[in-house]
Amino acid sequence: MSEHHAHIVWQKDGDFSHEGYNTAHNAEASGQSLAMATANTEQHVDPEQALAMSLASCHMLTFLALAAKKRLVVEHYEDNPIAYVEQNEDSRYYVPRIRLRPQVRFAGEVKASAIESMHHKAHQHCFISNSLQSEVIIEPQ
């Protein structure tokens, strides 16, 4: 088992009431900082985006490991993940699905079936996807 620690810091800035308050905060891990806030600000990463990024990053790293084991050289990997937020029947917000749209460029020709198989295996072995209840949709571009 391994532990992965993070640190979240929020400080009151301006008014704090039921009518509104500042949601900007910092998330820190391994000495690195990420400015975060709720989804209503464009200057910060919101938790839903961070969730999508974490899943996409885990999927990518697992995919790269699989490609390397197969002696396939990946030149470029890019993804534009989307986390969908909806309300359930109890009017609680949740993320029912996350869509990954990876674009992968290899040094040589690789069969589409091999790429699809690697994405499938990456999804099976990605510990973040194994930790989520959300549906994960993978649409290679």
GROMACS .gro file of N, CA and C in nm:
model
  423
    1MET      N    1   0.085  -0.118   0.000
    1MET     CA    2   0.000   0.000   0.000
    1MET      C    3   0.089   0.124   0.000
    2SER      N    4   0.045   0.227  -0.069
    2SER     CA    5   0.117   0.354  -0.067
    2SER      C    6   0.019   0.465  -0.028
    3GLU      N    7   0.073   0.570   0.027
    3GLU     CA    8  -0.008   0.686   0.066
    3GLU      C    9   0.032   0.805  -0.019
    4HIS      N   10  -0.065   0.884  -0.057
    4HIS     CA   11  -0.041   1.002  -0.140
    4HIS      C   12  -0.107   1.120  -0.070
    5HIS      N   13  -0.026   1.207  -0.015
    5HIS     CA   14  -0.075   1.318   0.067
    5HIS      C   15  -0.094   1.444  -0.016
    6ALA      N   16  -0.191   1.522   0.023
    6ALA     CA   17  -0.216   1.653  -0.038
    6ALA      C   18  -0.252   1.750   0.074
    7HIS      N   19  -0.252   1.876   0.042
    7HIS     CA   20  -0.284   1.980   0.140
    7HIS      C   21  -0.375   2.081   0.072
    8ILE      N   22  -0.490   2.108   0.131
    8ILE     CA   23  -0.587   2.204   0.077
    8ILE      C   24  -0.594   2.322   0.173
    9VAL      N   25  -0.582   2.445   0.120
    9VAL     CA   26  -0.584   2.566   0.204
    9VAL      C   27  -0.685   2.665   0.147
   10TRP      N   28  -0.775   2.713   0.233
   10TRP     CA   29  -0.869   2.820   0.198
   10TRP      C   30  -0.860   2.926   0.306
   11GLN      N   31  -0.867   3.052   0.267
   11GLN     CA   32  -0.864   3.163   0.362
   11GLN      C   33  -0.974   3.261   0.324
   12LYS      N   34  -1.052   3.305   0.421
   12LYS     CA   35  -1.156   3.404   0.398
   12LYS      C   36  -1.095   3.528   0.334
   13ASP      N   37  -1.161   3.577   0.229
   13ASP     CA   38  -1.116   3.697   0.159
   13ASP      C   39  -1.242   3.776   0.124
   14GLY      N   40  -1.275   3.876   0.200
   14GLY     CA   41  -1.398   3.953   0.179
   14GLY      C   42  -1.511   3.897   0.263
   15ASP      N   43  -1.633   3.922   0.217
   15ASP     CA   44  -1.751   3.879   0.292
   15ASP      C   45  -1.766   3.728   0.290
   16PHE      N   46  -1.822   3.676   0.398
   16PHE     CA   47  -1.855   3.534   0.407
   16PHE      C   48  -1.996   3.525   0.463
   17SER      N   49  -2.090   3.487   0.378
   17SER     CA   50  -2.229   3.476   0.421
   17SER      C   51  -2.299   3.375   0.333
   18HIS      N   52  -2.426   3.352   0.365
   18HIS     CA   53  -2.507   3.261   0.284
   18HIS      C   54  -2.529   3.315   0.143
   19GLU      N   55  -2.504   3.443   0.124
   19GLU     CA   56  -2.522   3.504  -0.008
   19GLU      C   57  -2.398   3.491  -0.096
   20GLY      N   58  -2.287   3.455  -0.036
   20GLY     CA   59  -2.168   3.435  -0.117
   20GLY      C   60  -2.039   3.450  -0.039
   21TYR      N   61  -1.935   3.395  -0.094
   21TYR     CA   62  -1.802   3.402  -0.036
   21TYR      C   63  -1.702   3.358  -0.142
   22ASN      N   64  -1.578   3.391  -0.120
   22ASN     CA   65  -1.471   3.356  -0.211
   22ASN      C   66  -1.445   3.205  -0.205
   23THR      N   67  -1.440   3.139  -0.319
   23THR     CA   68  -1.416   2.994  -0.320
   23THR      C   69  -1.274   2.958  -0.363
   24ALA      N   70  -1.192   3.058  -0.394
   24ALA     CA   71  -1.055   3.030  -0.437
   24ALA      C   72  -0.976   2.965  -0.324
   25HIS      N   73  -0.901   2.863  -0.358
   25HIS     CA   74  -0.818   2.793  -0.260
   25HIS      C   75  -0.701   2.729  -0.332
   26ASN      N   76  -0.604   2.684  -0.257
   26ASN     CA   77  -0.488   2.617  -0.315
   26ASN      C   78  -0.487   2.471  -0.277
   27ALA      N   79  -0.452   2.389  -0.373
   27ALA     CA   80  -0.427   2.248  -0.350
   27ALA      C   81  -0.279   2.226  -0.371
   28GLU      N   82  -0.216   2.160  -0.277
   28GLU     CA   83  -0.072   2.139  -0.285
   28GLU      C   84  -0.039   1.991  -0.268
   29ALA      N   85   0.060   1.947  -0.342
   29ALA     CA   86   0.110   1.811  -0.329
   29ALA      C   87   0.254   1.809  -0.378
   30SER      N   88   0.339   1.742  -0.306
   30SER     CA   89   0.481   1.729  -0.342
   30SER      C   90   0.547   1.863  -0.370
   31GLY      N   91   0.508   1.965  -0.294
   31GLY     CA   92   0.569   2.097  -0.311
   31GLY      C   93   0.516   2.177  -0.429
   32GLN      N   94   0.419   2.124  -0.501
   32GLN     CA   95   0.360   2.194  -0.615
   32GLN      C   96   0.221   2.243  -0.576
   33SER      N   97   0.182   2.358  -0.632
   33SER     CA   98   0.055   2.419  -0.596
   33SER      C   99  -0.035   2.432  -0.719
   34LEU      N  100  -0.164   2.417  -0.698
   34LEU     CA  101  -0.264   2.433  -0.803
   34LEU      C  102  -0.373   2.524  -0.749
   35ALA      N  103  -0.397   2.637  -0.816
   35ALA     CA  104  -0.502   2.730  -0.773
   35ALA      C  105  -0.637   2.673  -0.815
   36MET      N  106  -0.727   2.661  -0.718
   36MET     CA  107  -0.857   2.599  -0.744
   36MET      C  108  -0.970   2.689  -0.694
   37ALA      N  109  -1.091   2.663  -0.742
   37ALA     CA  110  -1.213   2.732  -0.698
   37ALA      C  111  -1.332   2.653  -0.749
   38THR      N  112  -1.453   2.706  -0.730
   38THR     CA  113  -1.571   2.641  -0.784
   38THR      C  114  -1.578   2.665  -0.934
   39ALA      N  115  -1.674   2.601  -0.998
   39ALA     CA  116  -1.685   2.606  -1.143
   39ALA      C  117  -1.722   2.744  -1.198
   40ASN      N  118  -1.758   2.839  -1.112
   40ASN     CA  119  -1.803   2.969  -1.163
   40ASN      C  120  -1.690   3.070  -1.179
   41THR      N  121  -1.566   3.027  -1.180
   41THR     CA  122  -1.454   3.117  -1.205
   41THR      C  123  -1.362   3.055  -1.309
   42GLU      N  124  -1.313   3.138  -1.400
   42GLU     CA  125  -1.227   3.087  -1.506
   42GLU      C  126  -1.079   3.098  -1.474
   43GLN      N  127  -1.043   3.164  -1.364
   43GLN     CA  128  -0.902   3.181  -1.329
   43GLN      C  129  -0.846   3.060  -1.255
   44HIS      N  130  -0.930   2.969  -1.213
   44HIS     CA  131  -0.888   2.858  -1.130
   44HIS      C  132  -0.939   2.726  -1.187
   45VAL      N  133  -0.876   2.618  -1.146
   45VAL     CA  134  -0.923   2.484  -1.179
   45VAL      C  135  -1.031   2.447  -1.077
   46ASP      N  136  -1.145   2.396  -1.125
   46ASP     CA  137  -1.247   2.353  -1.030
   46ASP      C  138  -1.230   2.204  -0.998
   47PRO      N  139  -1.288   2.156  -0.889
   47PRO     CA  140  -1.269   2.016  -0.850
   47PRO      C  141  -1.314   1.916  -0.958
   48GLU      N  142  -1.418   1.952  -1.033
   48GLU     CA  143  -1.464   1.863  -1.139
   48GLU      C  144  -1.359   1.850  -1.249
   49GLN      N  145  -1.295   1.962  -1.283
   49GLN     CA  146  -1.187   1.958  -1.382
   49GLN      C  147  -1.069   1.877  -1.328
   50ALA      N  148  -1.038   1.896  -1.201
   50ALA     CA  149  -0.927   1.822  -1.140
   50ALA      C  150  -0.954   1.671  -1.142
   51LEU      N  151  -1.081   1.633  -1.121
   51LEU     CA  152  -1.118   1.492  -1.128
   51LEU      C  153  -1.095   1.439  -1.270
   52ALA      N  154  -1.142   1.513  -1.370
   52ALA     CA  155  -1.124   1.472  -1.510
   52ALA      C  156  -0.975   1.465  -1.545
   53MET      N  157  -0.898   1.563  -1.499
   53MET     CA  158  -0.754   1.564  -1.527
   53MET      C  159  -0.685   1.446  -1.460
   54SER      N  160  -0.722   1.414  -1.337
   54SER     CA  161  -0.661   1.302  -1.266
   54SER      C  162  -0.687   1.170  -1.339
   55LEU      N  163  -0.811   1.150  -1.381
   55LEU     CA  164  -0.844   1.028  -1.454
   55LEU      C  165  -0.769   1.022  -1.586
   56ALA      N  166  -0.769   1.133  -1.661
   56ALA     CA  167  -0.701   1.135  -1.791
   56ALA      C  168  -0.551   1.112  -1.776
   57SER      N  169  -0.492   1.171  -1.673
   57SER     CA  170  -0.349   1.153  -1.648
   57SER      C  171  -0.317   1.008  -1.615
   58CYS      N  172  -0.397   0.947  -1.528
   58CYS     CA  173  -0.376   0.808  -1.490
   58CYS      C  174  -0.391   0.717  -1.612
   59HIS      N  175  -0.495   0.741  -1.692
   59HIS     CA  176  -0.517   0.661  -1.813
   59HIS      C  177  -0.398   0.675  -1.907
   60MET      N  178  -0.352   0.799  -1.928
   60MET     CA  179  -0.239   0.824  -2.017
   60MET      C  180  -0.113   0.752  -1.968
   61LEU      N  181  -0.081   0.765  -1.840
   61LEU     CA  182   0.041   0.702  -1.788
   61LEU      C  183   0.034   0.550  -1.799
   62THR      N  184  -0.084   0.494  -1.778
   62THR     CA  185  -0.101   0.349  -1.793
   62THR      C  186  -0.089   0.310  -1.939
   63PHE      N  187  -0.148   0.388  -2.029
   63PHE     CA  188  -0.138   0.363  -2.173
   63PHE      C  189   0.008   0.368  -2.217
   64LEU      N  190   0.082   0.470  -2.172
   64LEU     CA  191   0.224   0.483  -2.209
   64LEU      C  192   0.305   0.363  -2.160
   65ALA      N  193   0.276   0.315  -2.040
   65ALA     CA  194   0.346   0.198  -1.988
   65ALA      C  195   0.318   0.075  -2.074
   66LEU      N  196   0.192   0.059  -2.115
   66LEU     CA  197   0.156  -0.054  -2.201
   66LEU      C  198   0.225  -0.044  -2.336
   67ALA      N  199   0.228   0.076  -2.393
   67ALA     CA  200   0.295   0.095  -2.523
   67ALA      C  201   0.444   0.064  -2.511
   68ALA      N  202   0.507   0.111  -2.405
   68ALA     CA  203   0.650   0.087  -2.386
   68ALA      C  204   0.679  -0.063  -2.373
   69LYS      N  205   0.593  -0.135  -2.301
   69LYS     CA  206   0.611  -0.280  -2.287
   69LYS      C  207   0.600  -0.351  -2.421
   70LYS      N  208   0.518  -0.296  -2.510
   70LYS     CA  209   0.501  -0.354  -2.644
   70LYS      C  210   0.607  -0.304  -2.742
   71ARG      N  211   0.700  -0.223  -2.691
   71ARG     CA  212   0.808  -0.164  -2.773
   71ARG      C  213   0.753  -0.070  -2.881
   72LEU      N  214   0.639  -0.008  -2.852
   72LEU     CA  215   0.581   0.092  -2.941
   72LEU      C  216   0.624   0.230  -2.892
   73VAL      N  217   0.671   0.313  -2.983
   73VAL     CA  218   0.719   0.446  -2.945
   73VAL      C  219   0.607   0.547  -2.963
   74VAL      N  220   0.565   0.610  -2.854
   74VAL     CA  221   0.463   0.714  -2.858
   74VAL      C  222   0.535   0.848  -2.873
   75GLU      N  223   0.497   0.923  -2.975
   75GLU     CA  224   0.556   1.055  -3.000
   75GLU      C  225   0.479   1.166  -2.930
   76HIS      N  226   0.347   1.150  -2.920
   76HIS     CA  227   0.262   1.257  -2.865
   76HIS      C  228   0.134   1.194  -2.812
   77TYR      N  229   0.090   1.244  -2.698
   77TYR     CA  230  -0.037   1.201  -2.638
   77TYR      C  231  -0.106   1.325  -2.585
   78GLU      N  232  -0.231   1.341  -2.621
   78GLU     CA  233  -0.308   1.458  -2.578
   78GLU      C  234  -0.451   1.414  -2.549
   79ASP      N  235  -0.512   1.475  -2.450
   79ASP     CA  236  -0.650   1.441  -2.417
   79ASP      C  237  -0.724   1.568  -2.376
   80ASN      N  238  -0.852   1.568  -2.399
   80ASN     CA  239  -0.941   1.677  -2.359
   80ASN      C  240  -1.058   1.616  -2.283
   81PRO      N  241  -1.035   1.573  -2.160
   81PRO     CA  242  -1.140   1.503  -2.086
   81PRO      C  243  -1.253   1.597  -2.044
   82ILE      N  244  -1.371   1.538  -2.030
   82ILE     CA  245  -1.489   1.612  -1.986
   82ILE      C  246  -1.554   1.536  -1.871
   83ALA      N  247  -1.576   1.604  -1.759
   83ALA     CA  248  -1.652   1.548  -1.647
   83ALA      C  249  -1.791   1.611  -1.652
   84TYR      N  250  -1.893   1.529  -1.655
   84TYR     CA  251  -2.031   1.577  -1.660
   84TYR      C  252  -2.090   1.578  -1.520
   85VAL      N  253  -2.146   1.691  -1.480
   85VAL     CA  254  -2.207   1.704  -1.348
   85VAL      C  255  -2.359   1.710  -1.367
   86GLU      N  256  -2.430   1.625  -1.295
   86GLU     CA  257  -2.576   1.620  -1.303
   86GLU      C  258  -2.633   1.605  -1.162
   87GLN      N  259  -2.764   1.615  -1.153
   87GLN     CA  260  -2.833   1.591  -1.026
   87GLN      C  261  -2.895   1.452  -1.030
   88ASN      N  262  -2.885   1.380  -0.917
   88ASN     CA  263  -2.950   1.249  -0.911
   88ASN      C  264  -3.094   1.265  -0.862
   89GLU      N  265  -3.161   1.153  -0.840
   89GLU     CA  266  -3.302   1.158  -0.800
   89GLU      C  267  -3.323   1.221  -0.662
   90ASP      N  268  -3.218   1.230  -0.583
   90ASP     CA  269  -3.224   1.297  -0.452
   90ASP      C  270  -3.181   1.443  -0.461
   91SER      N  271  -3.168   1.495  -0.582
   91SER     CA  272  -3.124   1.632  -0.609
   91SER      C  273  -2.982   1.660  -0.560
   92ARG      N  274  -2.902   1.555  -0.553
   92ARG     CA  275  -2.761   1.571  -0.517
   92ARG      C  276  -2.677   1.572  -0.644
   93TYR      N  277  -2.580   1.661  -0.648
   93TYR     CA  278  -2.492   1.668  -0.764
   93TYR      C  279  -2.388   1.557  -0.759
   94TYR      N  280  -2.358   1.503  -0.875
   94TYR     CA  281  -2.256   1.399  -0.886
   94TYR      C  282  -2.202   1.396  -1.029
   95VAL      N  283  -2.097   1.318  -1.050
   95VAL     CA  284  -2.036   1.303  -1.183
   95VAL      C  285  -2.071   1.162  -1.231
   96PRO      N  286  -2.176   1.149  -1.316
   96PRO     CA  287  -2.215   1.016  -1.361
   96PRO      C  288  -2.121   0.957  -1.466
   97ARG      N  289  -2.050   1.045  -1.539
   97ARG     CA  290  -1.960   0.994  -1.643
   97ARG      C  291  -1.850   1.094  -1.672
   98ILE      N  292  -1.741   1.040  -1.716
   98ILE     CA  293  -1.627   1.121  -1.760
   98ILE      C  294  -1.587   1.069  -1.897
   99ARG      N  295  -1.572   1.160  -1.989
   99ARG     CA  296  -1.537   1.124  -2.127
   99ARG      C  297  -1.390   1.158  -2.151
  100LEU      N  298  -1.314   1.057  -2.194
  100LEU     CA  299  -1.175   1.076  -2.235
  100LEU      C  300  -1.171   1.074  -2.387
  101ARG      N  301  -1.091   1.164  -2.445
  101ARG     CA  302  -1.079   1.171  -2.591
  101ARG      C  303  -0.931   1.178  -2.630
  102PRO      N  304  -0.858   1.069  -2.601
  102PRO     CA  305  -0.714   1.073  -2.625
  102PRO      C  306  -0.677   1.074  -2.773
  103GLN      N  307  -0.575   1.152  -2.803
  103GLN     CA  308  -0.515   1.156  -2.936
  103GLN      C  309  -0.372   1.109  -2.919
  104VAL      N  310  -0.337   1.001  -2.987
  104VAL     CA  311  -0.204   0.942  -2.971
  104VAL      C  312  -0.136   0.935  -3.107
  105ARG      N  313  -0.010   0.977  -3.108
  105ARG     CA  314   0.070   0.967  -3.231
  105ARG      C  315   0.191   0.879  -3.202
  106PHE      N  316   0.208   0.778  -3.282
  106PHE     CA  317   0.318   0.684  -3.266
  106PHE      C  318   0.428   0.714  -3.367
  107ALA      N  319   0.548   0.663  -3.341
  107ALA     CA  320   0.661   0.681  -3.431
  107ALA      C  321   0.640   0.602  -3.560
  108GLY      N  322   0.571   0.491  -3.554
  108GLY     CA  323   0.545   0.409  -3.672
  108GLY      C  324   0.397   0.374  -3.680
  109GLU      N  325   0.365   0.289  -3.775
  109GLU     CA  326   0.227   0.244  -3.793
  109GLU      C  327   0.187   0.148  -3.681
  110VAL      N  328   0.070   0.172  -3.625
  110VAL     CA  329   0.014   0.083  -3.523
  110VAL      C  330  -0.131   0.058  -3.561
  111LYS      N  331  -0.170  -0.069  -3.562
  111LYS     CA  332  -0.307  -0.105  -3.599
  111LYS      C  333  -0.407  -0.042  -3.502
  112ALA      N  334  -0.520   0.000  -3.556
  112ALA     CA  335  -0.626   0.060  -3.475
  112ALA      C  336  -0.673  -0.037  -3.367
  113SER      N  337  -0.677  -0.166  -3.400
  113SER     CA  338  -0.721  -0.266  -3.302
  113SER      C  339  -0.624  -0.276  -3.185
  114ALA      N  340  -0.494  -0.258  -3.211
  114ALA     CA  341  -0.394  -0.261  -3.104
  114ALA      C  342  -0.410  -0.139  -3.013
  115ILE      N  343  -0.437  -0.023  -3.074
  115ILE     CA  344  -0.457   0.099  -2.996
  115ILE      C  345  -0.582   0.087  -2.909
  116GLU      N  346  -0.689   0.035  -2.968
  116GLU     CA  347  -0.813   0.015  -2.893
  116GLU      C  348  -0.791  -0.081  -2.776
  117SER      N  349  -0.717  -0.187  -2.800
  117SER     CA  350  -0.687  -0.284  -2.695
  117SER      C  351  -0.605  -0.221  -2.582
  118MET      N  352  -0.508  -0.136  -2.618
  118MET     CA  353  -0.428  -0.070  -2.515
  118MET      C  354  -0.511   0.027  -2.433
  119HIS      N  355  -0.604   0.098  -2.498
  119HIS     CA  356  -0.693   0.188  -2.422
  119HIS      C  357  -0.782   0.107  -2.328
  120HIS      N  358  -0.831  -0.006  -2.375
  120HIS     CA  359  -0.914  -0.092  -2.290
  120HIS      C  360  -0.835  -0.141  -2.169
  121LYS      N  361  -0.713  -0.188  -2.193
  121LYS     CA  362  -0.629  -0.236  -2.083
  121LYS      C  363  -0.588  -0.122  -1.990
  122ALA      N  364  -0.562  -0.005  -2.047
  122ALA     CA  365  -0.526   0.111  -1.964
  122ALA      C  366  -0.641   0.145  -1.870
  123HIS      N  367  -0.763   0.138  -1.922
  123HIS     CA  368  -0.880   0.165  -1.838
  123HIS      C  369  -0.892   0.060  -1.727
  124GLN      N  370  -0.869  -0.065  -1.761
  124GLN     CA  371  -0.878  -0.173  -1.661
  124GLN      C  372  -0.774  -0.160  -1.551
  125HIS      N  373  -0.656  -0.109  -1.586
  125HIS     CA  374  -0.545  -0.106  -1.490
  125HIS      C  375  -0.522   0.030  -1.426
  126CYS      N  376  -0.593   0.132  -1.469
  126CYS     CA  377  -0.579   0.266  -1.410
  126CYS      C  378  -0.646   0.265  -1.272
  127PHE      N  379  -0.567   0.291  -1.168
  127PHE     CA  380  -0.621   0.283  -1.032
  127PHE      C  381  -0.726   0.389  -1.005
  128ILE      N  382  -0.720   0.501  -1.074
  128ILE     CA  383  -0.823   0.604  -1.052
  128ILE      C  384  -0.956   0.559  -1.113
  129SER      N  385  -0.953   0.502  -1.234
  129SER     CA  386  -1.079   0.453  -1.291
  129SER      C  387  -1.134   0.338  -1.207
  130ASN      N  388  -1.047   0.259  -1.146
  130ASN     CA  389  -1.093   0.152  -1.058
  130ASN      C  390  -1.151   0.204  -0.927
  131SER      N  391  -1.127   0.330  -0.896
  131SER     CA  392  -1.174   0.391  -0.772
  131SER      C  393  -1.303   0.469  -0.789
  132LEU      N  394  -1.344   0.494  -0.911
  132LEU     CA  395  -1.461   0.578  -0.938
  132LEU      C  396  -1.585   0.496  -0.965
  133GLN      N  397  -1.700   0.552  -0.930
  133GLN     CA  398  -1.828   0.492  -0.967
  133GLN      C  399  -1.878   0.549  -1.099
  134SER      N  400  -1.819   0.657  -1.144
  134SER     CA  401  -1.860   0.721  -1.269
  134SER      C  402  -1.831   0.630  -1.388
  135GLU      N  403  -1.918   0.636  -1.487
  135GLU     CA  404  -1.891   0.567  -1.613
  135GLU      C  405  -1.776   0.639  -1.683
  136VAL      N  406  -1.683   0.564  -1.737
  136VAL     CA  407  -1.572   0.623  -1.811
  136VAL      C  408  -1.589   0.585  -1.957
  137ILE      N  409  -1.601   0.686  -2.042
  137ILE     CA  410  -1.618   0.666  -2.186
  137ILE      C  411  -1.487   0.705  -2.252
  138ILE      N  412  -1.430   0.613  -2.331
  138ILE     CA  413  -1.304   0.640  -2.398
  138ILE      C  414  -1.330   0.646  -2.548
  139GLU      N  415  -1.302   0.762  -2.607
  139GLU     CA  416  -1.323   0.784  -2.750
  139GLU      C  417  -1.192   0.828  -2.814
  140PRO      N  418  -1.107   0.733  -2.853
  140PRO     CA  419  -0.982   0.774  -2.919
  140PRO      C  420  -1.012   0.858  -3.042
  141GLN      N  421  -0.935   0.963  -3.060
  141GLN     CA  422  -0.956   1.056  -3.172
  141GLN      C  423  -0.863   1.024  -3.286
   0.00000   0.00000   0.00000
